[in-house]
CSV table of C-alpha atoms in Angstrom, one decimal:
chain,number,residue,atom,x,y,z
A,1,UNK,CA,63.0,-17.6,17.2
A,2,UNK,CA,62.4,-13.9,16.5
A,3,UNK,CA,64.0,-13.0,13.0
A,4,UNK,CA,63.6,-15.0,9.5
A,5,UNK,CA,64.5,-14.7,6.2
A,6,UNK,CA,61.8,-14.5,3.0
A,7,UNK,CA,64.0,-13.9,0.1
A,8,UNK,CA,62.8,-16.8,-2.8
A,9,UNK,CA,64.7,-16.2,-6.0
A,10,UNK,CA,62.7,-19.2,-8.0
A,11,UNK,CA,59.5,-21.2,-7.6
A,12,UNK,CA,61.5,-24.3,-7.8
A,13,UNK,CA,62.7,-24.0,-4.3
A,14,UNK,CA,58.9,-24.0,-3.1
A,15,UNK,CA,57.8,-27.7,-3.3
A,16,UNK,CA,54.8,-28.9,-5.7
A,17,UNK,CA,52.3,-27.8,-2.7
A,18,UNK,CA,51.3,-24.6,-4.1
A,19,UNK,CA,49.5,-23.9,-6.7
A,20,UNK,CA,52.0,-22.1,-9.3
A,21,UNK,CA,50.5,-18.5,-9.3
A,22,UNK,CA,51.3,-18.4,-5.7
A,23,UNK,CA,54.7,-19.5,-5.4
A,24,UNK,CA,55.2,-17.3,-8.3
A,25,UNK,CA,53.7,-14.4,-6.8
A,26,UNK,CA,56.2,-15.4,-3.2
A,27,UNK,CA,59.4,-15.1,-5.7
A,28,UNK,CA,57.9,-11.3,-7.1
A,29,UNK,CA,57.3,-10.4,-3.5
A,30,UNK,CA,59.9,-8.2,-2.2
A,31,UNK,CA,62.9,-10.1,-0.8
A,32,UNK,CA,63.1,-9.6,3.4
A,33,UNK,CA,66.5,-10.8,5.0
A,34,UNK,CA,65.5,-9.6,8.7
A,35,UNK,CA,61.7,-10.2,9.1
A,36,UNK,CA,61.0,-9.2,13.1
A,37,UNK,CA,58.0,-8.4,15.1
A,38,UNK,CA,55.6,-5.9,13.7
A,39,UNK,CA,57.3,-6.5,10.5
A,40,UNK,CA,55.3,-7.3,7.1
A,41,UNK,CA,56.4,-10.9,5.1
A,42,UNK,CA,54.4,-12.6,2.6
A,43,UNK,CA,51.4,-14.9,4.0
A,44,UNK,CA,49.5,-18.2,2.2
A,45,UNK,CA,45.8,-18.5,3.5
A,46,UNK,CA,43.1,-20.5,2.1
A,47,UNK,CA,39.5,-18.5,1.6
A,48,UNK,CA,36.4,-19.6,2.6
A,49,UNK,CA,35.4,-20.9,-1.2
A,50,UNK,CA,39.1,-22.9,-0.8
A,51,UNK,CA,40.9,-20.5,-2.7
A,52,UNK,CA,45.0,-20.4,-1.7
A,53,UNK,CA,46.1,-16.6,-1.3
A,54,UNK,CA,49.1,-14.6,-0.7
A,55,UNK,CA,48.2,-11.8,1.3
A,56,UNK,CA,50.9,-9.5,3.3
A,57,UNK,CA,50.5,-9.6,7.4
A,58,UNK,CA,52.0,-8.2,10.3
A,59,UNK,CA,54.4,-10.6,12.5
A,60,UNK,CA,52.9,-11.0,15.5
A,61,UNK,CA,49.2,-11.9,16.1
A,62,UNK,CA,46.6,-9.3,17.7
A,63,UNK,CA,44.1,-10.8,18.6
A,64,UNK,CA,40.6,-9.8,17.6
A,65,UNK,CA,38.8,-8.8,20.8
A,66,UNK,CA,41.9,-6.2,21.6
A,67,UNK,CA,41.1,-3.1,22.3
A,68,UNK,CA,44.3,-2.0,20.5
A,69,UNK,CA,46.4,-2.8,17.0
A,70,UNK,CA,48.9,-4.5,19.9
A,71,UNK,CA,49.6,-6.6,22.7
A,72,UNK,CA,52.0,-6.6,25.6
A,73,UNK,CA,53.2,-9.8,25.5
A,74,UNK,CA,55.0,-11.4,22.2
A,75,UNK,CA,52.9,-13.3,20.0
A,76,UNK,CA,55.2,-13.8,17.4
A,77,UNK,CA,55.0,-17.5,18.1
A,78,UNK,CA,52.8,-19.7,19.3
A,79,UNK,CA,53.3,-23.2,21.1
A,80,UNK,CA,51.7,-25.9,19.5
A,81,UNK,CA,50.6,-27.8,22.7
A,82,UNK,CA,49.0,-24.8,24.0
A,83,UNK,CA,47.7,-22.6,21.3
A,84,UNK,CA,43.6,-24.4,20.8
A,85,UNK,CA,43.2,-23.5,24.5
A,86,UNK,CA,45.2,-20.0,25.0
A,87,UNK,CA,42.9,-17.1,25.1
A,88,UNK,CA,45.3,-15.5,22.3
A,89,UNK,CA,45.2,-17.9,19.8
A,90,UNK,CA,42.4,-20.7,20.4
A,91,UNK,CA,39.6,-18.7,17.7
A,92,UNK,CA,42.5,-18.5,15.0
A,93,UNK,CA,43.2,-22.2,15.6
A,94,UNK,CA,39.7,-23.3,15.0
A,95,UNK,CA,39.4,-21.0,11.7
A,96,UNK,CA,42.0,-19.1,10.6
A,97,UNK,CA,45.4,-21.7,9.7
A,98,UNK,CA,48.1,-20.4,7.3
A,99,UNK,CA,51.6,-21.2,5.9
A,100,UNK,CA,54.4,-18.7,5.9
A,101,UNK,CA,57.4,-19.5,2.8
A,102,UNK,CA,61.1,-18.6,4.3
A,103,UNK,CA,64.2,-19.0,3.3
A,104,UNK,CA,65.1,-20.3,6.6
A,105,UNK,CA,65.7,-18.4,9.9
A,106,UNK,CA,68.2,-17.1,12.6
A,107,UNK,CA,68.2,-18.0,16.1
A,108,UNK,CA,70.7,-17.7,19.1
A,109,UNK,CA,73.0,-19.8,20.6
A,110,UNK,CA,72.6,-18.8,24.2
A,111,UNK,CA,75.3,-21.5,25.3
A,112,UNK,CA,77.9,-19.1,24.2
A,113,UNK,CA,78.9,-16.3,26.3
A,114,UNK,CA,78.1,-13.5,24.9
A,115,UNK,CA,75.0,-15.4,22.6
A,116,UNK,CA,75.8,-15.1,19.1
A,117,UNK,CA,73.2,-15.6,16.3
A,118,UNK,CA,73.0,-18.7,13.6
A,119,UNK,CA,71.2,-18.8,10.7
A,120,UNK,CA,68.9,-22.2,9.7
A,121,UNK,CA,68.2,-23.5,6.2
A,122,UNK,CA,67.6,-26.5,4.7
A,123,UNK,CA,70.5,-28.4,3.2
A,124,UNK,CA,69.3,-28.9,0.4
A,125,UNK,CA,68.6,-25.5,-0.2
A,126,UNK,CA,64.4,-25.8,-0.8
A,127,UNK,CA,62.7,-23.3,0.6
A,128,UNK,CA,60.4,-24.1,4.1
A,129,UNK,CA,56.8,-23.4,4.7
A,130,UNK,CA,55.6,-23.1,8.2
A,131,UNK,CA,52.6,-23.4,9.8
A,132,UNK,CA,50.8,-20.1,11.3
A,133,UNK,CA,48.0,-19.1,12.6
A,134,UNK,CA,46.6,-15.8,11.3
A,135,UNK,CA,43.6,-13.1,12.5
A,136,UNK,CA,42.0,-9.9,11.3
A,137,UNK,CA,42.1,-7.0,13.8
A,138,UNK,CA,39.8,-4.1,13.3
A,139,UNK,CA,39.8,-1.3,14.7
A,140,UNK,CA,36.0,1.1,15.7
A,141,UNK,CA,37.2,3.8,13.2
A,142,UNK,CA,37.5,1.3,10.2
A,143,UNK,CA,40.8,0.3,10.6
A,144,UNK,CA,42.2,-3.6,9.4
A,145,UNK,CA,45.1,-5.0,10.3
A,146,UNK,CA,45.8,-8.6,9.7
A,147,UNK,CA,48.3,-10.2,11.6
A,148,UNK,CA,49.8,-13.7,12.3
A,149,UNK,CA,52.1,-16.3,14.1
A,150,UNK,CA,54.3,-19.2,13.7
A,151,UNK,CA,53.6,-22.4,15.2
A,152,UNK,CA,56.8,-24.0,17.4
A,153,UNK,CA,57.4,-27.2,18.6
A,154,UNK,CA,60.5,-29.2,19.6
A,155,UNK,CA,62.5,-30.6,16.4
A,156,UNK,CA,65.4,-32.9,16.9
A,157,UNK,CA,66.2,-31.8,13.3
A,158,UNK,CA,67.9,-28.4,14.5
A,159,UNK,CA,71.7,-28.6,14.7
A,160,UNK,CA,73.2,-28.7,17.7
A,161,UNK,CA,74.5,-26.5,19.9
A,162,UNK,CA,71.3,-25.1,19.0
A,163,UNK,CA,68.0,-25.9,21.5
A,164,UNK,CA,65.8,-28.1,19.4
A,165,UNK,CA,62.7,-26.3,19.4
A,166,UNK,CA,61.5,-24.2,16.7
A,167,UNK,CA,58.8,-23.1,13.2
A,168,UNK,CA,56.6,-26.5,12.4
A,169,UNK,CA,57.1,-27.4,8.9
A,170,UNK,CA,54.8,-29.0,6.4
A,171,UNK,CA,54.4,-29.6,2.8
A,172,UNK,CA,52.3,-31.6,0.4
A,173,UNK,CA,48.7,-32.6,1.3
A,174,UNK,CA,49.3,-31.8,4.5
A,175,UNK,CA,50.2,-28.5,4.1
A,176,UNK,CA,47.0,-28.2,2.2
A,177,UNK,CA,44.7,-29.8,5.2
A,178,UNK,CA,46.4,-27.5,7.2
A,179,UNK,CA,45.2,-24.4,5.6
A,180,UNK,CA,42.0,-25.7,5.3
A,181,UNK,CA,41.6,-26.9,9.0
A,182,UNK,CA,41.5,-30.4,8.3
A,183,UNK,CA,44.6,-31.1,10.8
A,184,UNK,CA,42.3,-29.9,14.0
A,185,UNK,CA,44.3,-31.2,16.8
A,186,UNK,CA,48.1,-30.4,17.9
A,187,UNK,CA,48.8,-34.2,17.5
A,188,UNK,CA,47.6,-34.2,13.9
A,189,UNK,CA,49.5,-31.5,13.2
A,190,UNK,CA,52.8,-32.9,15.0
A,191,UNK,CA,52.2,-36.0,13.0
A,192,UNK,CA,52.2,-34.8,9.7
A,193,UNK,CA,55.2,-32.1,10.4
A,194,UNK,CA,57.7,-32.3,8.0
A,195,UNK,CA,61.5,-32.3,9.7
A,196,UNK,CA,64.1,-32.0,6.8
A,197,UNK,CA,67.8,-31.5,7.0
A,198,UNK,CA,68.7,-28.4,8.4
A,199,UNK,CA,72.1,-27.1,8.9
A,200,UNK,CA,73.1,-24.1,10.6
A,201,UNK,CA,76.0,-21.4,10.6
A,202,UNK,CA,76.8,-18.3,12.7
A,203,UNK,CA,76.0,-15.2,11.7
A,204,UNK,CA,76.6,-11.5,12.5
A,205,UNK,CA,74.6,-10.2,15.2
A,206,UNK,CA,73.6,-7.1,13.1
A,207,UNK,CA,70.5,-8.9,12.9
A,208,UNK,CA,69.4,-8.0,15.9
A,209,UNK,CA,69.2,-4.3,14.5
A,210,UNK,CA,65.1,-4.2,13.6
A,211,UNK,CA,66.3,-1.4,11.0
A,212,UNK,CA,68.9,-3.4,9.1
A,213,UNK,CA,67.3,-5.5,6.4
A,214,UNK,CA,70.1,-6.4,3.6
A,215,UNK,CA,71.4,-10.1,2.4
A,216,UNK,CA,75.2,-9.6,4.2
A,217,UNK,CA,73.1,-10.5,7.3
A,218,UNK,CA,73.2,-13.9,5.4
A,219,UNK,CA,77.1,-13.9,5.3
A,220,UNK,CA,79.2,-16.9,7.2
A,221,UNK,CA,81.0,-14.7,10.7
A,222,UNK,CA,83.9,-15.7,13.3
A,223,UNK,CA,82.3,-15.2,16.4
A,224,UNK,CA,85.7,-14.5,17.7
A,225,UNK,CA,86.5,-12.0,15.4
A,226,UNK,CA,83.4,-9.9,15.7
A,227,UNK,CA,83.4,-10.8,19.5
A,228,UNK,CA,84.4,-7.3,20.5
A,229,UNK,CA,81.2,-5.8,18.9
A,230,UNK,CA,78.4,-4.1,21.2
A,231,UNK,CA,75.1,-3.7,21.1
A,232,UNK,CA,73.6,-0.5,19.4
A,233,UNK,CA,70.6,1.7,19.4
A,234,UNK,CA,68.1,0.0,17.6
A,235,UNK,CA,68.5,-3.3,18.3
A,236,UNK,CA,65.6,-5.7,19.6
A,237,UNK,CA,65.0,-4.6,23.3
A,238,UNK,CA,65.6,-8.7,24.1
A,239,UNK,CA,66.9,-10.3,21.2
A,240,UNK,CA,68.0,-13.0,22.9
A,241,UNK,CA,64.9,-13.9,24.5
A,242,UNK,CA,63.2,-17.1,23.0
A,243,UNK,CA,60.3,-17.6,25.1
C-alpha cells in the first residue's frame, strides 16, 4: 500500500466514533485522491487531557532521534507484529496512537503482467478509519514536523486477486482505546480490528504519478485497453513495491 484516498463529502460516512466537530472538520478538509509519501492528509490524535484532534501530518514517520526531517527506508507503513519492538516505531507505539479517515485506497495487483493498480473501498460506501502511529520531529534550528504511519496486518477481507494484507481498521470504542493507548499489545489491537466488506476495481495507473492528485484517478479502467501505457517522469521511483 503506498497511495490512498481522503476525499469525505459528509460526516455520515464517518461512523458515530468521532466526536461530530471532528468528522465535520475531516469533510471541510481539502479532498486528496492520491495521498503518497511525504504527502500531507488529515490526522485524528487524542491529547494528553483526552481531547480528539485533527491535525495535518506528513505520510511517512521520522522518527524523533533522526538527525534529519527523513529516513532512507520507507516508513509509510508499519507492521503490526513488529512495530512495539522496531527501533522506528516502538516510542510512538507506547505514546503516540492515531486514526487516519480515507475513502479507501489503491494497491497493485502484482499477479498481472505488467502490475496494474485497484482501488479498495468499503461496499457499503462508509468511510474507513485506520490505525497509525504518529511522532513529532524537530529539528536544532526550531523546526517541527509531525509525521505518521499506517498500521498493516493480513486481512482475508481484501478481494482477491489482491494479496490479503493491508491498513488495520477500527471503529467504535475501540477506536477510541486505540488513540488513547488503551489497546497496548499487537494482539489487542488484531482483536478488536474491524474487517468490513471491501470490494475492489482497477484503476488507471496515473496514480502512480506523485504529482497527479484529481478524482478521475477514481474512474473504473480496462487494463487491456490502457495496457499500452508507459511509465512517465514523475512517477513513484517503485510503485509497485509493497514491502
Amino acid at each position: 500500500m503506498r497511495r490512498f484516498v481522503q476525499a469525505i463529502a459528509d460526516a455520515d460516512q464517518l461512523t458515530s466514533t468521532l466526536p461530530a466537530a471532528i468528522a465535520q472538520a475531516i469533510v471541510d478538509t481539502p479532498a486528496r485522491y492520491n495521498v503518497a509519501k511525504g504527502k500531507p492528509a488529515g490526522v485524528v490524535t487524542m491529547s494528553d487531557d483526552r481531547v480528539v484532534v485533527l491535525s495535518e501530518m506528513i505520510w511517512g514517520l521520522i522518527p524523533r532521534w533522526s538527525k534529519e526531517p527523513a529516513t532512507p527506508y520507507t516508513t509509510v507503513t508499519a507492521r503490526v507484529d513488529r512495530a512495539p519492538k522496531s527501533r522506528i516505531f516502538a516510542q510512538a507505539w507506547q505514546t503516540r496512537r492515531c486514526l487516519v479517515p480515507m475513502s479507501g485506497y489503491f494497491k497493485w495487483d502484482r499477479q498481472r503482467k505488467p502490475p496494474w493498480p485497484h482501488f479498495i473501498q468499503r461496499r457499503d460506501g462508509g468511510a474507513l478509519l485506520a490505525a497509525g502511529l504518529w511522532e513529532e520531529w524537530k529539528g536544532e534550528d526550531g523546526l517541527s514536523l509531525l509525521s505518521f504511519t499506517l498500521m498493516t496486518a493480513p486481512n482475508p477481507a481484501i478481494p482477491a486477486p489482491l494479496t490479503q494484507d493491508g491498513p488495520v481498521f477500527l471503529e467504535g470504542a475501540p477506536a477510541m482505546r486505540w488513540l488513547s493507548g488503551s489497546l497496548s499489545s499487537p494482539r489487542s489491537l488484531l482483536r478488536h480490528a474491524q474487517r468490513p466488506v471491501l470490494e475492489s476495481y482497477t484503476v488507471s495507473r496515473a496514480i502512480a504519478k506523485t504529482d497527479v492528485d484529481a478524482y478521475t484517478l477514481l474512474e473504473p479502467v480496462d487494463p487491456e485497453a490502457e495496457a499500452a501505457l508507459s511509465m512517465h517522469p514523475g512517477e513513484d521511483e517503485d510503485p509497485w513495491d509493497e514491502e
